[in-house]
mmCIF file of C-alpha atoms in Angstrom:
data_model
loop_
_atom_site.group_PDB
_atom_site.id
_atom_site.type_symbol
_atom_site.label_atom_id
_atom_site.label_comp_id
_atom_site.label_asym_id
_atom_site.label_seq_id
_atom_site.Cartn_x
_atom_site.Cartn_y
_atom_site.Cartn_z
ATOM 1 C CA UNK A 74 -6.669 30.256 -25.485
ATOM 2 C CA UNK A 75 -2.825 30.055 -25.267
ATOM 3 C CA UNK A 76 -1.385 26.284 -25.771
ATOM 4 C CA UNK A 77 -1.113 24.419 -22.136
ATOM 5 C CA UNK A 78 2.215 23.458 -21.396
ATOM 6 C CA UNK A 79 2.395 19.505 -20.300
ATOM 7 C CA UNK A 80 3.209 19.265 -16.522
ATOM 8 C CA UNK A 81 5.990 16.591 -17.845
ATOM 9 C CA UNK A 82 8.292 18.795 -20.128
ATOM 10 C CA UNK A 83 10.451 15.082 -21.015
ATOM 11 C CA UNK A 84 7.885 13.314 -22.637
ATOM 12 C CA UNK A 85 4.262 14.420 -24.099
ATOM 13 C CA UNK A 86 2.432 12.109 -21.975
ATOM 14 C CA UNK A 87 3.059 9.965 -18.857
ATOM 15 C CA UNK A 88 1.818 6.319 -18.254
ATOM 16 C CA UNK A 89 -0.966 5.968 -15.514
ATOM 17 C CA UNK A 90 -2.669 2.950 -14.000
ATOM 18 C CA UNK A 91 -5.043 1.324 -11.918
ATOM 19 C CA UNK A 92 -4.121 -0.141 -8.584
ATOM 20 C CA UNK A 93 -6.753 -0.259 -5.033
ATOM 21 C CA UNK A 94 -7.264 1.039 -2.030
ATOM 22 C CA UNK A 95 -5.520 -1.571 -0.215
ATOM 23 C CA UNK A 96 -2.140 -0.459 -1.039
ATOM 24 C CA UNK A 97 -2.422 2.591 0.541
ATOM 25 C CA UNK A 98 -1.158 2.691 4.096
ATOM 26 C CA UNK A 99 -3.982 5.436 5.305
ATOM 27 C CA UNK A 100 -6.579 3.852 3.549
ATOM 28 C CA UNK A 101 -8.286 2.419 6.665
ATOM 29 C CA UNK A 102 -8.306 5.720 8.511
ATOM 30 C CA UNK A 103 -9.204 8.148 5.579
ATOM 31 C CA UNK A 104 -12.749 9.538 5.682
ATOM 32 C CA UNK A 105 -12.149 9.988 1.868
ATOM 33 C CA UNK A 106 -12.861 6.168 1.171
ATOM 34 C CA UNK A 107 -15.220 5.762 3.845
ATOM 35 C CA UNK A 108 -17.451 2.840 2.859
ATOM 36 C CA UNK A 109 -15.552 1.660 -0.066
ATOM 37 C CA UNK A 110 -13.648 -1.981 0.152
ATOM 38 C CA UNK A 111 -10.143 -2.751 0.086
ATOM 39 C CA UNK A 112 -10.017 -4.125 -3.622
ATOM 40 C CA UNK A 113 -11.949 -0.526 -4.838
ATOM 41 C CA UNK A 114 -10.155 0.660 -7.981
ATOM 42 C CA UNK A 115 -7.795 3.454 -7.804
ATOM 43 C CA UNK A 116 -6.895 5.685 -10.384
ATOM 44 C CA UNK A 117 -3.284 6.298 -10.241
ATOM 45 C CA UNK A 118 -1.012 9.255 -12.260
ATOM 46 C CA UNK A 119 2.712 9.826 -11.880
ATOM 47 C CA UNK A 120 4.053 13.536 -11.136
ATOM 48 C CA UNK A 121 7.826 13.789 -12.547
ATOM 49 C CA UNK A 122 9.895 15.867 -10.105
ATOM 50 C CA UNK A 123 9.044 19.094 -12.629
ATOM 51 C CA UNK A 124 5.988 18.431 -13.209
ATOM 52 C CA UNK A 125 4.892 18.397 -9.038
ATOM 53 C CA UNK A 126 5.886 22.374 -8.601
ATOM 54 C CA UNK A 127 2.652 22.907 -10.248
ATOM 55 C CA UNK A 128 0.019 21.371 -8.942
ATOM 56 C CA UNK A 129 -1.817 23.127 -6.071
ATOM 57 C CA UNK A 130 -1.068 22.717 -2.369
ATOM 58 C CA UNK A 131 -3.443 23.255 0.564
ATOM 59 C CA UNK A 132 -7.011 24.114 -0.161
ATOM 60 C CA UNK A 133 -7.630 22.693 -3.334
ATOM 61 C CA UNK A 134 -11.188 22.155 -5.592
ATOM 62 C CA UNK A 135 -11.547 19.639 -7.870
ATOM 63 C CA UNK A 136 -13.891 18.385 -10.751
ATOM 64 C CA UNK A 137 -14.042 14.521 -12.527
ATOM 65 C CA UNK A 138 -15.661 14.331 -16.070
ATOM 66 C CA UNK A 139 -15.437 11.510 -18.131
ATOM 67 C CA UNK A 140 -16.250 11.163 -21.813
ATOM 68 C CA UNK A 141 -15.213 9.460 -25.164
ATOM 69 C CA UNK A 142 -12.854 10.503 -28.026
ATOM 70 C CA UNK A 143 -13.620 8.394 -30.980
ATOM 71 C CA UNK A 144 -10.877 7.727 -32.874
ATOM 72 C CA UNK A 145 -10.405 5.449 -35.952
ATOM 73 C CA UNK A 146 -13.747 3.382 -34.352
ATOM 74 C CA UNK A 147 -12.118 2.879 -31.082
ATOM 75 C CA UNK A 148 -14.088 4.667 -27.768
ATOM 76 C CA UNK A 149 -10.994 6.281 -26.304
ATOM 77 C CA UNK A 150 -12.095 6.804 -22.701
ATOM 78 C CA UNK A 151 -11.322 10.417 -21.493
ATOM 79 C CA UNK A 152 -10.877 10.874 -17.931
ATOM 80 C CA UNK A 153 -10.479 14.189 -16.741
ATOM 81 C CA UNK A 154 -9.463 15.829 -13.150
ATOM 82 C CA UNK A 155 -9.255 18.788 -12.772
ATOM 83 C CA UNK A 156 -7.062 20.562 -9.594
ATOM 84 C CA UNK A 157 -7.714 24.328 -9.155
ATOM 85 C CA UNK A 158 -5.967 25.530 -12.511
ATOM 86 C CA UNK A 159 -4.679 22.211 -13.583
ATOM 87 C CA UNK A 160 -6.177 19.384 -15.800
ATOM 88 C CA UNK A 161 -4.733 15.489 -15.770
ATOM 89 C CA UNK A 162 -5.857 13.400 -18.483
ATOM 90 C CA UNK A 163 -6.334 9.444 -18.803
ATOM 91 C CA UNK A 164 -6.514 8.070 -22.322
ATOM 92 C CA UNK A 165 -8.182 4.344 -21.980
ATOM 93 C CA UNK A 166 -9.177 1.648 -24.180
ATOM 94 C CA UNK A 167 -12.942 1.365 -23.291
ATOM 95 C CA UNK A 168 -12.839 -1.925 -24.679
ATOM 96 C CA UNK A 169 -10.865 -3.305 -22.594
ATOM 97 C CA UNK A 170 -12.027 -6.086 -19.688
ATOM 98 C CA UNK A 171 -9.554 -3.935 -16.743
ATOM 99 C CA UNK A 172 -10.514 -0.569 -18.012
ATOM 100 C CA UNK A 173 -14.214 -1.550 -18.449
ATOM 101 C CA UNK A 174 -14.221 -3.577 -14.748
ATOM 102 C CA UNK A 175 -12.766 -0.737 -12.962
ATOM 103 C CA UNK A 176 -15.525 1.639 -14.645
ATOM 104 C CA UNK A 177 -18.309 -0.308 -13.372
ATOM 105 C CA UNK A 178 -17.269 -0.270 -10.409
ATOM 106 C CA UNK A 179 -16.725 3.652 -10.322
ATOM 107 C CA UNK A 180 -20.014 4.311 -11.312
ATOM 108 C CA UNK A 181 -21.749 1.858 -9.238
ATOM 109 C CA UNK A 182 -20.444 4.229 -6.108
ATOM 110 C CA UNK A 183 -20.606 7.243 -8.125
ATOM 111 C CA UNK A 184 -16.790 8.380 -6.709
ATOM 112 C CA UNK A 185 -13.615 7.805 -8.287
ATOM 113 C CA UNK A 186 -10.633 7.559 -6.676
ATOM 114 C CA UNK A 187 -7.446 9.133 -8.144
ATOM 115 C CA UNK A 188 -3.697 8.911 -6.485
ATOM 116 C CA UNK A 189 -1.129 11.222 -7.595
ATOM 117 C CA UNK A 190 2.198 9.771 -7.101
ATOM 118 C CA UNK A 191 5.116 11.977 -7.036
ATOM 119 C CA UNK A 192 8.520 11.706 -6.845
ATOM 120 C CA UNK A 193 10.167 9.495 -3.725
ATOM 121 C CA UNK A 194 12.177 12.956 -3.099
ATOM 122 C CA UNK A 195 9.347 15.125 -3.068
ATOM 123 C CA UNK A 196 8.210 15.943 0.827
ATOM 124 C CA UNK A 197 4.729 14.944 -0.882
ATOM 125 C CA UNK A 198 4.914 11.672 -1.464
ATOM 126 C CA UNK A 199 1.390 11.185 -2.781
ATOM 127 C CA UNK A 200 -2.036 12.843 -2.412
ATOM 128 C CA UNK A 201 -5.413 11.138 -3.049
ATOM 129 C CA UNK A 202 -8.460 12.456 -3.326
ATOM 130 C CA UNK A 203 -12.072 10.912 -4.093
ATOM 131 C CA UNK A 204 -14.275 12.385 -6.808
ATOM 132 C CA UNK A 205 -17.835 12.071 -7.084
ATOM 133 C CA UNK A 206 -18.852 11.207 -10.985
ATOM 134 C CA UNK A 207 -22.428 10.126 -12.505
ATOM 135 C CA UNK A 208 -24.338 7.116 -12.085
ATOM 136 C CA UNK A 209 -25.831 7.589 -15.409
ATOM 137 C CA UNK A 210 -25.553 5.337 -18.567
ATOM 138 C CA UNK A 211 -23.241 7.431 -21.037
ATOM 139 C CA UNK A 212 -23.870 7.244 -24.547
ATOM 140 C CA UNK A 213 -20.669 5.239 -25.678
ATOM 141 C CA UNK A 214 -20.977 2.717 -23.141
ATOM 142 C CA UNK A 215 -23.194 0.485 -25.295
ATOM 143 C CA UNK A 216 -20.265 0.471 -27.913
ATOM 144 C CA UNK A 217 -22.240 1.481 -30.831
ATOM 145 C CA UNK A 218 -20.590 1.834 -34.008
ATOM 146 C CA UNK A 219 -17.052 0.918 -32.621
ATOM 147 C CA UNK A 220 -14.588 -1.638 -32.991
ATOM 148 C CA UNK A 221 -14.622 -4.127 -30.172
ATOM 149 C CA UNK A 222 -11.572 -6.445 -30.500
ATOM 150 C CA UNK A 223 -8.713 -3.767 -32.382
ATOM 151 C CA UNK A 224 -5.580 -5.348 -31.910
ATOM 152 C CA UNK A 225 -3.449 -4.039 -28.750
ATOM 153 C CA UNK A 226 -0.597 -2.364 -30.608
ATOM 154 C CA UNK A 227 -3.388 -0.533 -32.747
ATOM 155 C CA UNK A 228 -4.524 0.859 -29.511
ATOM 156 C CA UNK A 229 -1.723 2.049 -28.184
ATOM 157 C CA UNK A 230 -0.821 3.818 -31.387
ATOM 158 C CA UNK A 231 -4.017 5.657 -31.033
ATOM 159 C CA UNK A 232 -3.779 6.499 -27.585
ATOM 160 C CA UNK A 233 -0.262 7.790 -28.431
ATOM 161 C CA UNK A 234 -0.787 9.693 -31.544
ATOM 162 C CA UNK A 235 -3.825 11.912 -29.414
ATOM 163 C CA UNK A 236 -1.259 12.353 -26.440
ATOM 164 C CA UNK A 237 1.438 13.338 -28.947
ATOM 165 C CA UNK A 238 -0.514 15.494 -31.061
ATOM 166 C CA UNK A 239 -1.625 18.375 -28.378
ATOM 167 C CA UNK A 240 -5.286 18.130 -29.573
ATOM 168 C CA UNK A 241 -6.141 18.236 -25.884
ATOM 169 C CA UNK A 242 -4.450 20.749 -24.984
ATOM 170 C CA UNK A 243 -5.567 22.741 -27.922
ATOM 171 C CA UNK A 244 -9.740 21.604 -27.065
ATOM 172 C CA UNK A 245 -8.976 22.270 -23.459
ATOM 173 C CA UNK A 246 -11.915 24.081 -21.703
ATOM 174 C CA UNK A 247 -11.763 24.840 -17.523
ATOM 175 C CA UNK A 248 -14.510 22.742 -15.453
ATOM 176 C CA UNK A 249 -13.857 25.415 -12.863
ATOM 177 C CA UNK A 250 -15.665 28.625 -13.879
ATOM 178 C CA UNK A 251 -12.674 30.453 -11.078
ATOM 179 C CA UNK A 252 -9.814 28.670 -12.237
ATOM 180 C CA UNK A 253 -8.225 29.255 -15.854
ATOM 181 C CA UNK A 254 -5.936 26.578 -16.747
ATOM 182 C CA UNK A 255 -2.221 26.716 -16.572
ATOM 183 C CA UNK A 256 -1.236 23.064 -16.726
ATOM 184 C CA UNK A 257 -1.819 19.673 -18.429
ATOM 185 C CA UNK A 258 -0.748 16.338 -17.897
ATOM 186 C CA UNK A 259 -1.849 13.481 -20.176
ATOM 187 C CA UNK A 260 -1.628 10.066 -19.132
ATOM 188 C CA UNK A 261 -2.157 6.561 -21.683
ATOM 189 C CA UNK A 262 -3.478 4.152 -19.367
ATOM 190 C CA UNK A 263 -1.593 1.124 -18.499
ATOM 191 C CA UNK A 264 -3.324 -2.700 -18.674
ATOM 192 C CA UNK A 265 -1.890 -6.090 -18.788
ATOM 193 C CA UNK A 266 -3.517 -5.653 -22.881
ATOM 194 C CA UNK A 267 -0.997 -2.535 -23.732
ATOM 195 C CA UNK A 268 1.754 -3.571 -21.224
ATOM 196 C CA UNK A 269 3.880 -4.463 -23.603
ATOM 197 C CA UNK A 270 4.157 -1.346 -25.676
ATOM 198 C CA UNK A 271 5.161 0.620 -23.283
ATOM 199 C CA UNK A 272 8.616 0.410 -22.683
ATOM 200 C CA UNK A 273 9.909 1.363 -19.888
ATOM 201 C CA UNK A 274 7.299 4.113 -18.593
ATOM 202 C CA UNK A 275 5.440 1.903 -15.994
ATOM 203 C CA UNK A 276 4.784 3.409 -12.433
ATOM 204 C CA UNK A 277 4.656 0.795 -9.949
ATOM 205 C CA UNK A 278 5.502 2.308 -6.834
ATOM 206 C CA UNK A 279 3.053 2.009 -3.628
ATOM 207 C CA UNK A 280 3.955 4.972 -1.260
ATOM 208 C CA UNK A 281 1.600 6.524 1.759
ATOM 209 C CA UNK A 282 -0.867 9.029 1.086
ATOM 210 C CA UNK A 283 -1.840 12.155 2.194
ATOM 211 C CA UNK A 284 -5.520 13.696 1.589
ATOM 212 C CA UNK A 285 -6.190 17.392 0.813
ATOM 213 C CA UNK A 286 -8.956 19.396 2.515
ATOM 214 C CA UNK A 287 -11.667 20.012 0.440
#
């Protein structure tokens, strides 16, 4: 397979986070979060002005997988959507109380919520969409074998050197048998335990939200 380009061509990863349901203005009205509460975790990603040219527009199918990437004894979290013919990652510290909180909570309701936030000048301001994952206990949840209280700025320079080193682009496999990949994004989660390491990247806007067909 040829290398994936990044959907970000001005830095090799962006920063993602986790906000809820309640900040989004069609939440109430949106059959995609029927019977989910206000505080229900959202998965959020932000799409540079570049980067939002490639992602797919009207009917759209998508895929969530979720995994772990040891690395050094730390359970990087790997969470994985997948758009037609584009993949966004989210590097997490499974350690960590927000990460491991919002997790829980995903796989109590077996969906997972993701926003993609693009640019205020973009006609699409945002789209959301709600994946169904497994209610099954994964393997590295129970921690086994990893280091459970690695200093912060030891996890960030983990998360950071897999985002920087295109192994996931390189590893990259389609979770949708009709669509071949032509795009990656990779996103480093954000928490209040890695906040301050990352400089400047934070994506804190809360704009309306559209919802795709399915």
């Amino acid at each position: 397979m040829e290398a994936l380009n990044s959907l970000n061509a001005a830095q090799s990863f962006a920063v993602g986070d986790i906000t809820n349901l309640q900040q989004l203005s069609e939440f109430d009205t949106s059959e995609w979060a029927d019977g989910l509460p206000a505080d229900f975790p959202v998965l959020r990603c932000p799409i540079a002005t570049d980067g939002a040219n490639f992602l797919p527009t009207g009917a759209i199918r998508y895929e969530m997988n979720i995994a772990c990437l040891p690395a050094n004894d730390l359970p990087v979290m790997t969470m994985l959507l997948q758009l037609n013919d584009v993949q966004i990652y989210w590097l997490a510290d499974f350690t960590d109380p927000e990460v491991r909180a919002a997790y829980d909570k995903w796989k109590e309701a077996g969906r997972l919520p993701v926003l993609l936030d693009f640019n205020q000048s973009k006609k699409r301001d945002c789209t959301l969409c709600v994946a169904e994952i497994s209610r099954e206990r994964l393997e590295f949840e129970d921690l086994h074998g990893f280091k459970k209280n690695a200093p912060a700025d030891y996890v960030w320079k983990i998360m950071t050197t897999i985002a920087d080193s295109g192994l996931l682009q390189h590893v990259a496999v389609s979770v949708l048998p009709d669509f071949p990949l032509e795009r990656m994004l990779v996103n480093l989660l954000a928490t209040k335990r890695v906040e301050p390491f990352i400089k400047g990247r934070s994506h804190g806007a809360k704009p309306n939200a559209s919802f795709p067909s399915s």
